mmCIF file of C-alpha atoms in Angstrom:
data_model
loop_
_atom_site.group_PDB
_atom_site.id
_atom_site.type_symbol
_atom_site.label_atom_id
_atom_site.label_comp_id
_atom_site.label_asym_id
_atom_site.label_seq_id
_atom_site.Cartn_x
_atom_site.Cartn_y
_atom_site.Cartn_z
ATOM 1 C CA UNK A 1 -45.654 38.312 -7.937
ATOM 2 C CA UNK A 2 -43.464 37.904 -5.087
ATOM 3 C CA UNK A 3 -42.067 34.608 -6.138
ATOM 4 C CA UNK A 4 -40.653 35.935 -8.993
ATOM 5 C CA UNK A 5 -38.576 38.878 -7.370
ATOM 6 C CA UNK A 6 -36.780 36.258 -5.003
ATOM 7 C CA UNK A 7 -34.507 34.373 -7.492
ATOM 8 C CA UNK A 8 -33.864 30.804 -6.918
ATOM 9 C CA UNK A 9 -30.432 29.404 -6.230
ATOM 10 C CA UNK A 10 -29.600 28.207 -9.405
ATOM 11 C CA UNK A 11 -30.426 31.716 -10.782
ATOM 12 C CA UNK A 12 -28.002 32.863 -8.433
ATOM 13 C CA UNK A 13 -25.131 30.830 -9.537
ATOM 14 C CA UNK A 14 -26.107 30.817 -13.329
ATOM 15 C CA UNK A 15 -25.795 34.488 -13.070
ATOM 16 C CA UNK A 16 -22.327 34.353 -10.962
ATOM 17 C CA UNK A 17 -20.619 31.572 -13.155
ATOM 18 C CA UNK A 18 -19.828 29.884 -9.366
ATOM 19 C CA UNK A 19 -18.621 26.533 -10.794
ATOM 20 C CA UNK A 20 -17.586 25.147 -7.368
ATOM 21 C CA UNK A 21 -19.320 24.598 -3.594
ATOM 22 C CA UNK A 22 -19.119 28.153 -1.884
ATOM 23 C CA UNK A 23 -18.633 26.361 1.489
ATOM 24 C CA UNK A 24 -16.129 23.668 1.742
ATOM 25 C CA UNK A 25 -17.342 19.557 1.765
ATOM 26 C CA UNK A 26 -17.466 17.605 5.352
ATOM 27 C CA UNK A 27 -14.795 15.036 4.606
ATOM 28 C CA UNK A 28 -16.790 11.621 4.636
ATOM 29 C CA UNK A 29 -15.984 8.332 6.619
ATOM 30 C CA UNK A 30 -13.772 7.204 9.439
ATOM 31 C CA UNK A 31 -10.259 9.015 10.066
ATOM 32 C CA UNK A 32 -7.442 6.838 9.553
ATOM 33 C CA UNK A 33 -6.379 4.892 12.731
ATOM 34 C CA UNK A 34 -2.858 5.312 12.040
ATOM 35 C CA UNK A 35 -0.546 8.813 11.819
ATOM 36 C CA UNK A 36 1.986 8.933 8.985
ATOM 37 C CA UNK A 37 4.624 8.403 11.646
ATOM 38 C CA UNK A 38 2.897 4.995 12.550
ATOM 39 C CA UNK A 39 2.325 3.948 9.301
ATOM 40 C CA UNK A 40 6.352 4.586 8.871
ATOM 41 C CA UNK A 41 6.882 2.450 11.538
ATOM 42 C CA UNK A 42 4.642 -0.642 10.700
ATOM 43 C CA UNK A 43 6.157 -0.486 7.218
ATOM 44 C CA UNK A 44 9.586 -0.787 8.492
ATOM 45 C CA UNK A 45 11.466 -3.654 7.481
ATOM 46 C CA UNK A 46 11.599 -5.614 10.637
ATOM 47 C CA UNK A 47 7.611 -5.181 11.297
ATOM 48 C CA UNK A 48 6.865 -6.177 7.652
ATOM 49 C CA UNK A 49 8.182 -9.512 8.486
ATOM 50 C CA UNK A 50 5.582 -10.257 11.685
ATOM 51 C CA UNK A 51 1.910 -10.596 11.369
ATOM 52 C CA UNK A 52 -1.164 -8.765 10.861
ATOM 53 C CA UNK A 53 -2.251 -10.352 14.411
ATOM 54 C CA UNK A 54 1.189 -10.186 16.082
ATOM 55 C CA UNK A 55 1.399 -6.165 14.956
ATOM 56 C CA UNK A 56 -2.007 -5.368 15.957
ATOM 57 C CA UNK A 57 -1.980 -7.405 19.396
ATOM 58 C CA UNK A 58 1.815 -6.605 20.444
ATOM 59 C CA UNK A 59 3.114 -3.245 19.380
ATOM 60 C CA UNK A 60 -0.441 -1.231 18.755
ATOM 61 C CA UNK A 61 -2.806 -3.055 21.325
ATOM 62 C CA UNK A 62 -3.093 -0.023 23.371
ATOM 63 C CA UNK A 63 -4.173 2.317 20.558
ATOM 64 C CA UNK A 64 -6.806 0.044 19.824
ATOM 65 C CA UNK A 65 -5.210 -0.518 15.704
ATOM 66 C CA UNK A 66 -6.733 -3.741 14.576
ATOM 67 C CA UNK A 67 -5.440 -6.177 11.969
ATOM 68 C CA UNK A 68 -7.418 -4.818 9.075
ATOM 69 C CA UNK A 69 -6.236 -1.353 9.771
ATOM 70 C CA UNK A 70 -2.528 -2.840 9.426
ATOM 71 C CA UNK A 71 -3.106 -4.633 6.620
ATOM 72 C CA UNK A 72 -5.268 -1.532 4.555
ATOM 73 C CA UNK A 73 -1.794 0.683 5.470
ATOM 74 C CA UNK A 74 0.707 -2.136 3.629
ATOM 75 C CA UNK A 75 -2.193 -1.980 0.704
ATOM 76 C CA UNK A 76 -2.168 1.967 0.766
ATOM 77 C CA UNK A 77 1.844 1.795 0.590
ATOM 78 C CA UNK A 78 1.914 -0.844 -2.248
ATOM 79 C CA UNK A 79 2.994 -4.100 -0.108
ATOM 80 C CA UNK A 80 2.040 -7.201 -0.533
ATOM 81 C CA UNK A 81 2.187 -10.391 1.384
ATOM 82 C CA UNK A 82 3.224 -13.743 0.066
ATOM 83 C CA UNK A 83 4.966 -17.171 1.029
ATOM 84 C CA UNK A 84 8.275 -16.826 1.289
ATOM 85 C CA UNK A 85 9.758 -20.627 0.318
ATOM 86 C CA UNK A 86 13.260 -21.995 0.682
ATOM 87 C CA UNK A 87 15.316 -22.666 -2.352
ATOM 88 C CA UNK A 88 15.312 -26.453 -2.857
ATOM 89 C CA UNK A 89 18.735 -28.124 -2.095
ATOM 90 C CA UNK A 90 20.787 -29.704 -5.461
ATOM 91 C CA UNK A 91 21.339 -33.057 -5.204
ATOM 92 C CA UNK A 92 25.531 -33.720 -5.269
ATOM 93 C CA UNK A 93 24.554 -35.184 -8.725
ATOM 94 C CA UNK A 94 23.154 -31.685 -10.344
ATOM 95 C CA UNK A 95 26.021 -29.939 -8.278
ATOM 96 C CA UNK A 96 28.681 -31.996 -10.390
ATOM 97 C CA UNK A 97 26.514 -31.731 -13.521
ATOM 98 C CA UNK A 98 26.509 -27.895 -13.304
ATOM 99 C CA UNK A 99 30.066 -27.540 -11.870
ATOM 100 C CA UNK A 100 31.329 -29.196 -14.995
ATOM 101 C CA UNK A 101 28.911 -27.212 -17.519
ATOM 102 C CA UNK A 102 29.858 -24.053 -16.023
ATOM 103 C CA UNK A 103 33.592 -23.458 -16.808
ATOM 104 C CA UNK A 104 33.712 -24.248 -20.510
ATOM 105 C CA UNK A 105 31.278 -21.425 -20.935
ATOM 106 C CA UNK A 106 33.291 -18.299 -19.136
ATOM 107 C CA UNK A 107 33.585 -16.089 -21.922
ATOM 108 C CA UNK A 108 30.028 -16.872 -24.109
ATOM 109 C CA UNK A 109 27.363 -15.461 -22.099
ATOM 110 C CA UNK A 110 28.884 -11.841 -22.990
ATOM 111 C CA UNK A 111 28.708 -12.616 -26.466
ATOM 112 C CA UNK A 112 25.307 -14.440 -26.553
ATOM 113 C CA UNK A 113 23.342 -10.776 -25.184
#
């Protein structure tokens, strides 16, 4: 019959050992909003100190780079935002306390480790 001159595709491949796609995948989803040379400059070390909001609504407001955008490139680059808190100040009590502790123990610290 005539069905069985035309082979199917997977006779094709099975008898070409083609292991991959013949014609290369559509890449899926959205493009990134943000160039490599953008992304260099929001993870600078001055811009990793401002905002999500103040980044997206001050320096990239007229490419249209919204806060989640930002905050997806510090995640892609491995940063990670947190509270930064002030050292508590020593009372002039523990500042004696510690001032006296610390001199009579100069030379022990290398020998403890």
């Amino acid at each position: 019959t005539l069905s069985d001159l035309r082979p199917t595709w997977k006779k094709i491949v099975k008898r070409s050992n083609i292991t991959y796609s013949i014609s290369p995948k559509k890449s899926t989803g959205r493009r990134p909003a943000l160039t490599p040379e953008l992304e260099d400059f929001v993870c600078s070390r001055f811009n990793r100190q401002m905002t999500y909001g103040k980044l997206a609504n001050r320096l990239f407001q007229h490419w249209g780079v919204g806060e989640k955008s930002i905050k997806s490139v510090f995640k892609k680059r491995g940063y990670s935002r947190y509270l930064a808190l002030r050292k508590p100040p020593i009372s002039e009590r523990n500042r004696l306390i510690r001032k006296s502790w610390a001199p009579s123990r100069v030379g022990t610290f290398v020998l403890n480790f």
